[in-house]
PDB file of C-alpha atoms in Angstrom:
ATOM      1  CA  MET A   1      49.855  20.314  34.284  1.00 48.00           C
ATOM      2  CA  LYS A   2      47.618  18.234  36.531  1.00 52.00           C
ATOM      3  CA  ARG A   3      44.715  20.488  35.570  1.00 49.00           C
ATOM      4  CA  ILE A   4      45.267  19.901  31.855  1.00 49.00           C
ATOM      5  CA  ALA A   5      45.451  16.132  32.368  1.00 49.00           C
ATOM      6  CA  LEU A   6      42.328  16.230  34.521  1.00 44.00           C
ATOM      7  CA  LEU A   7      40.442  18.325  31.928  1.00 44.00           C
ATOM      8  CA  ALA A   8      41.495  15.971  29.137  1.00 48.00           C
ATOM      9  CA  ALA A   9      40.326  12.948  31.154  1.00 48.00           C
ATOM     10  CA  CYS A  10      36.980  14.601  31.882  1.00 46.00           C
ATOM     11  CA  ALA A  11      36.497  15.484  28.233  1.00 49.00           C
ATOM     12  CA  GLY A  12      37.298  11.905  27.261  1.00 50.00           C
ATOM     13  CA  LEU A  13      34.768  10.517  29.758  1.00 46.00           C
ATOM     14  CA  ALA A  14      32.109  12.930  28.570  1.00 49.00           C
ATOM     15  CA  ALA A  15      32.586  11.752  24.998  1.00 50.00           C
ATOM     16  CA  CYS A  16      32.213   8.125  26.117  1.00 53.00           C
ATOM     17  CA  GLY A  17      28.831   8.883  27.649  1.00 54.00           C
ATOM     18  CA  GLN A  18      27.341  10.190  24.396  1.00 55.00           C
ATOM     19  CA  GLU A  19      24.875   8.021  22.565  1.00 59.00           C
ATOM     20  CA  ALA A  20      25.865   6.586  19.222  1.00 57.00           C
ATOM     21  CA  GLU A  21      24.300   8.264  16.223  1.00 61.00           C
ATOM     22  CA  ALA A  22      21.157   6.550  14.958  1.00 58.00           C
ATOM     23  CA  PRO A  23      21.584   4.922  11.569  1.00 59.00           C
ATOM     24  CA  LYS A  24      20.369   7.198   8.825  1.00 60.00           C
ATOM     25  CA  LYS A  25      17.297   6.100   6.875  1.00 64.00           C
ATOM     26  CA  ALA A  26      17.750   5.412   3.200  1.00 66.00           C
ATOM     27  CA  ALA A  27      16.538   8.198   0.969  1.00 82.00           C
ATOM     28  CA  VAL A  28      12.998   7.765  -0.330  1.00 91.00           C
ATOM     29  CA  PRO A  29      13.130   6.930  -4.041  1.00 94.00           C
ATOM     30  CA  ALA A  30      11.657   9.485  -6.456  1.00 94.00           C
ATOM     31  CA  THR A  31       9.120   6.872  -7.626  1.00 94.00           C
ATOM     32  CA  LEU A  32       7.945   3.493  -6.378  1.00 95.00           C
ATOM     33  CA  PRO A  33      10.684   0.985  -7.313  1.00 96.00           C
ATOM     34  CA  ALA A  34       9.801  -1.476 -10.097  1.00 96.00           C
ATOM     35  CA  GLY A  35       9.403  -5.143  -9.263  1.00 97.00           C
ATOM     36  CA  THR A  36       7.060  -7.702  -7.763  1.00 97.00           C
ATOM     37  CA  TYR A  37       5.118  -6.782  -4.643  1.00 97.00           C
ATOM     38  CA  GLU A  38       3.080  -8.838  -2.216  1.00 97.00           C
ATOM     39  CA  VAL A  39       0.062  -6.909  -0.960  1.00 97.00           C
ATOM     40  CA  THR A  40      -1.892  -7.703   2.187  1.00 97.00           C
ATOM     41  CA  ALA A  41      -5.258  -5.966   2.483  1.00 97.00           C
ATOM     42  CA  THR A  42      -7.351  -6.052   5.652  1.00 98.00           C
ATOM     43  CA  VAL A  43     -11.038  -5.080   5.458  1.00 97.00           C
ATOM     44  CA  LYS A  44     -11.675  -2.265   7.956  1.00 98.00           C
ATOM     45  CA  SER A  45     -15.258  -1.474   6.961  1.00 96.00           C
ATOM     46  CA  LEU A  46     -17.851  -2.639   4.467  1.00 95.00           C
ATOM     47  CA  VAL A  47     -21.259  -0.998   4.318  1.00 95.00           C
ATOM     48  CA  SER A  48     -24.195  -1.021   1.931  1.00 95.00           C
ATOM     49  CA  THR A  49     -24.801   2.402   0.433  1.00 95.00           C
ATOM     50  CA  ASP A  50     -28.226   1.524  -0.989  1.00 95.00           C
ATOM     51  CA  LYS A  51     -29.572  -0.458   1.993  1.00 94.00           C
ATOM     52  CA  THR A  52     -29.421  -3.789   0.102  1.00 94.00           C
ATOM     53  CA  PRO A  53     -27.230  -6.852   0.749  1.00 91.00           C
ATOM     54  CA  VAL A  54     -23.592  -6.333  -0.236  1.00 88.00           C
ATOM     55  CA  PRO A  55     -22.650  -8.632  -3.176  1.00 81.00           C
ATOM     56  CA  THR A  56     -19.178  -9.560  -1.928  1.00 74.00           C
ATOM     57  CA  PHE A  57     -17.809 -12.353   0.211  1.00 75.00           C
ATOM     58  CA  ALA A  58     -15.569  -9.999   2.206  1.00 86.00           C
ATOM     59  CA  LYS A  59     -16.275  -9.282   5.860  1.00 92.00           C
ATOM     60  CA  VAL A  60     -14.728  -6.806   8.287  1.00 95.00           C
ATOM     61  CA  GLY A  61     -11.466  -8.270   9.549  1.00 96.00           C
ATOM     62  CA  ASP A  62     -10.839 -10.456   6.480  1.00 96.00           C
ATOM     63  CA  THR A  63      -7.313 -10.388   5.085  1.00 96.00           C
ATOM     64  CA  MET A  64      -6.462 -11.010   1.435  1.00 94.00           C
ATOM     65  CA  THR A  65      -3.046 -11.381  -0.173  1.00 95.00           C
ATOM     66  CA  THR A  66      -2.135 -10.734  -3.801  1.00 94.00           C
ATOM     67  CA  ARG A  67       1.015 -10.395  -5.853  1.00 95.00           C
ATOM     68  CA  GLY A  68       1.552  -8.080  -8.747  1.00 94.00           C
ATOM     69  CA  CYS A  69       3.900  -5.748 -10.484  1.00 96.00           C
ATOM     70  CA  VAL A  70       5.022  -2.170 -10.318  1.00 96.00           C
ATOM     71  CA  GLY A  71       6.262  -1.028 -13.715  1.00 95.00           C
ATOM     72  CA  ALA A  72       9.416   0.860 -14.605  1.00 93.00           C
ATOM     73  CA  ASP A  73       7.285   4.025 -14.541  1.00 93.00           C
ATOM     74  CA  GLY A  74       6.726   3.518 -10.793  1.00 94.00           C
ATOM     75  CA  LEU A  75       3.003   2.790 -11.171  1.00 95.00           C
ATOM     76  CA  PRO A  76       1.355  -0.334  -9.750  1.00 95.00           C
ATOM     77  CA  GLU A  77      -0.516  -2.489 -12.236  1.00 95.00           C
ATOM     78  CA  PRO A  78      -4.274  -2.368 -11.481  1.00 95.00           C
ATOM     79  CA  GLU A  79      -4.387  -6.098 -10.626  1.00 93.00           C
ATOM     80  CA  LEU A  80      -2.128  -5.461  -7.651  1.00 93.00           C
ATOM     81  CA  LEU A  81      -4.871  -3.493  -5.872  1.00 95.00           C
ATOM     82  CA  ALA A  82      -8.152  -4.354  -7.618  1.00 93.00           C
ATOM     83  CA  ALA A  83     -10.655  -7.068  -6.762  1.00 90.00           C
ATOM     84  CA  LYS A  84     -10.181 -10.342  -8.623  1.00 89.00           C
ATOM     85  CA  GLY A  85     -12.043 -10.301 -11.937  1.00 91.00           C
ATOM     86  CA  ASP A  86     -12.465  -6.518 -12.142  1.00 94.00           C
ATOM     87  CA  SER A  87     -11.213  -4.827 -15.290  1.00 96.00           C
ATOM     88  CA  CYS A  88      -9.450  -1.635 -14.180  1.00 97.00           C
ATOM     89  CA  GLN A  89      -7.418   1.330 -15.353  1.00 97.00           C
ATOM     90  CA  VAL A  90      -5.160   3.474 -13.159  1.00 96.00           C
ATOM     91  CA  GLN A  91      -6.329   7.093 -13.237  1.00 95.00           C
ATOM     92  CA  ASN A  92      -4.718  10.298 -11.933  1.00 94.00           C
ATOM     93  CA  PRO A  93      -1.648   8.667 -10.394  1.00 96.00           C
ATOM     94  CA  TYR A  94       0.570  10.637  -8.051  1.00 97.00           C
ATOM     95  CA  VAL A  95       3.481   8.469  -6.958  1.00 96.00           C
ATOM     96  CA  ARG A  96       6.365  10.730  -5.997  1.00 95.00           C
ATOM     97  CA  SER A  97       8.743  11.495  -3.159  1.00 94.00           C
ATOM     98  CA  GLY A  98       7.262   8.929  -0.788  1.00 97.00           C
ATOM     99  CA  ARG A  99       3.569   9.792  -1.388  1.00 97.00           C
ATOM    100  CA  MET A 100       1.156   7.632  -3.342  1.00 97.00           C
ATOM    101  CA  ASN A 101      -2.350   8.593  -4.432  1.00 98.00           C
ATOM    102  CA  LEU A 102      -4.168   7.003  -7.346  1.00 97.00           C
ATOM    103  CA  THR A 103      -7.623   5.999  -8.496  1.00 97.00           C
ATOM    104  CA  LEU A 104      -8.671   2.690 -10.023  1.00 97.00           C
ATOM    105  CA  ASP A 105     -11.571   3.014 -12.467  1.00 97.00           C
ATOM    106  CA  CYS A 106     -12.971  -0.536 -12.581  1.00 97.00           C
ATOM    107  CA  ASN A 107     -15.768  -2.417 -14.271  1.00 97.00           C
ATOM    108  CA  ARG A 108     -17.205  -5.515 -12.624  1.00 94.00           C
ATOM    109  CA  LYS A 109     -18.660  -7.801 -15.266  1.00 92.00           C
ATOM    110  CA  GLY A 110     -22.443  -7.994 -15.070  1.00 91.00           C
ATOM    111  CA  GLN A 111     -22.708  -5.459 -12.255  1.00 92.00           C
ATOM    112  CA  GLY A 112     -21.220  -2.067 -13.078  1.00 94.00           C
ATOM    113  CA  ALA A 113     -18.567   0.362 -11.930  1.00 96.00           C
ATOM    114  CA  VAL A 114     -16.272   0.296  -8.914  1.00 96.00           C
ATOM    115  CA  MET A 115     -14.059   3.297  -8.168  1.00 97.00           C
ATOM    116  CA  ALA A 116     -11.211   2.726  -5.729  1.00 97.00           C
ATOM    117  CA  MET A 117      -8.857   5.347  -4.354  1.00 98.00           C
ATOM    118  CA  VAL A 118      -5.509   4.455  -2.801  1.00 97.00           C
ATOM    119  CA  ASP A 119      -3.833   6.964  -0.506  1.00 98.00           C
ATOM    120  CA  GLY A 120      -0.572   6.153   1.206  1.00 98.00           C
ATOM    121  CA  LYS A 121       3.178   6.388   1.424  1.00 98.00           C
ATOM    122  CA  TYR A 122       6.077   4.329   0.096  1.00 97.00           C
ATOM    123  CA  ASP A 123       9.779   3.729   0.512  1.00 96.00           C
ATOM    124  CA  ALA A 124      12.339   1.462  -1.159  1.00 95.00           C
ATOM    125  CA  GLU A 125      10.899  -1.644   0.550  1.00 95.00           C
ATOM    126  CA  GLY A 126       7.169  -1.236  -0.132  1.00 97.00           C
ATOM    127  CA  PHE A 127       4.096   0.864   0.570  1.00 97.00           C
ATOM    128  CA  THR A 128       1.265   1.273   3.055  1.00 98.00           C
ATOM    129  CA  GLY A 129      -2.029   3.058   2.776  1.00 98.00           C
ATOM    130  CA  THR A 130      -5.791   2.981   2.676  1.00 98.00           C
ATOM    131  CA  LEU A 131      -7.917   1.749  -0.213  1.00 98.00           C
ATOM    132  CA  THR A 132     -11.468   3.112  -0.331  1.00 98.00           C
ATOM    133  CA  ALA A 133     -13.788   1.579  -2.943  1.00 96.00           C
ATOM    134  CA  ASN A 134     -17.303   2.668  -3.887  1.00 96.00           C
ATOM    135  CA  SER A 135     -19.534   0.754  -6.273  1.00 95.00           C
ATOM    136  CA  SER A 136     -22.109   2.123  -8.661  1.00 94.00           C
ATOM    137  CA  PHE A 137     -23.980  -0.894  -9.994  1.00 93.00           C
ATOM    138  CA  SER A 138     -26.876  -0.880 -12.430  1.00 91.00           C
ATOM    139  CA  GLY A 139     -28.942  -2.828  -9.889  1.00 91.00           C
ATOM    140  CA  PRO A 140     -28.906  -3.256  -6.111  1.00 93.00           C
ATOM    141  CA  GLY A 141     -25.786  -3.965  -4.075  1.00 92.00           C
ATOM    142  CA  ASP A 142     -23.854  -0.693  -3.962  1.00 95.00           C
ATOM    143  CA  TYR A 143     -21.283  -0.565  -1.185  1.00 95.00           C
ATOM    144  CA  LYS A 144     -18.348   1.285   0.319  1.00 96.00           C
ATOM    145  CA  LEU A 145     -15.284  -0.766   1.275  1.00 96.00           C
ATOM    146  CA  VAL A 146     -12.267   0.464   3.247  1.00 97.00           C
ATOM    147  CA  GLU A 147      -9.084  -1.615   3.493  1.00 98.00           C
ATOM    148  CA  ASP A 148      -5.715  -1.094   5.134  1.00 98.00           C
ATOM    149  CA  VAL A 149      -3.094  -2.057   2.553  1.00 98.00           C
ATOM    150  CA  THR A 150       0.511  -3.074   3.181  1.00 98.00           C
ATOM    151  CA  ALA A 151       2.856  -4.104   0.378  1.00 97.00           C
ATOM    152  CA  ARG A 152       6.410  -5.325   0.430  1.00 97.00           C
ATOM    153  CA  LYS A 153       8.727  -5.663  -2.518  1.00 97.00           C
ATOM    154  CA  VAL A 154       9.622  -9.336  -2.969  1.00 97.00           C
ATOM    155  CA  ALA A 155      11.599  -9.254  -6.242  1.00 96.00           C
ATOM    156  CA  ASP A 156      13.350  -6.723  -8.451  1.00 94.00           C
ATOM    157  CA  GLN A 157      11.885  -8.333 -11.562  1.00 92.00           C
ATOM    158  CA  CYS A 158       8.195  -8.665 -12.287  1.00 88.00           C
ATOM    159  CA  THR A 159       7.242 -12.235 -11.354  1.00 79.00           C
ATOM    160  CA  ALA A 160       3.554 -11.817 -10.593  1.00 54.00           C
ATOM    161  CA  ALA A 161       2.769 -15.511 -10.083  1.00 52.00           C
ATOM    162  CA  PRO A 162       1.098 -15.943  -6.672  1.00 48.00           C
ATOM    163  CA  ALA A 163       3.166 -17.298  -3.826  1.00 43.00           C
ATOM    164  CA  ASP A 164       2.230 -20.650  -2.331  1.00 41.00           C
ATOM    165  CA  GLY A 165      -0.749 -20.133  -0.052  1.00 40.00           C
ATOM    166  CA  ALA A 166      -1.500 -16.637  -1.356  1.00 42.00           C
ATOM    167  CA  GLU A 167      -5.132 -15.855  -2.030  1.00 44.00           C
ATOM    168  CA  ALA A 168      -6.447 -13.500  -4.640  1.00 41.00           C
ATOM    169  CA  LYS A 169      -8.522 -10.513  -3.563  1.00 48.00           C
ATOM    170  CA  SER A 170     -12.185 -10.710  -4.443  1.00 43.00           C
TER     171      SER A 170
END
């Protein structure tokens, strides 16, 4: 009888020493959730590809913040990721099961084309990734830009007006 009581006590103590289960992560949504997102982009590299001065104000280390929408289809509107003033279309989007890869086909007025590729991952709260942009201008000034991009969902509805103090990407 003493043995059974002793075994039961030991089993009880062993259970007390176990670590609590870690909270389970929320399931990744099938597509990027619709709503308003705030994006912070940090310039990691900026180089001239035609050995001429780069026609942009951005410098390595600069951080820009924008706000924009993700539609009900789970696709970010081009303005969320594009440079201010560029006219862009989202091409070849793949936004599924936590992975995000898309191309922005942009035209910069008076200069030419800018192609930007976004590669990253997302969850219910936002997305992170790398944006790589290459220009193809009719004149000098072609460049390659690489940015680290972090976005967080700030509203369930699309309210793209910039937050106080937010700057637009250029």
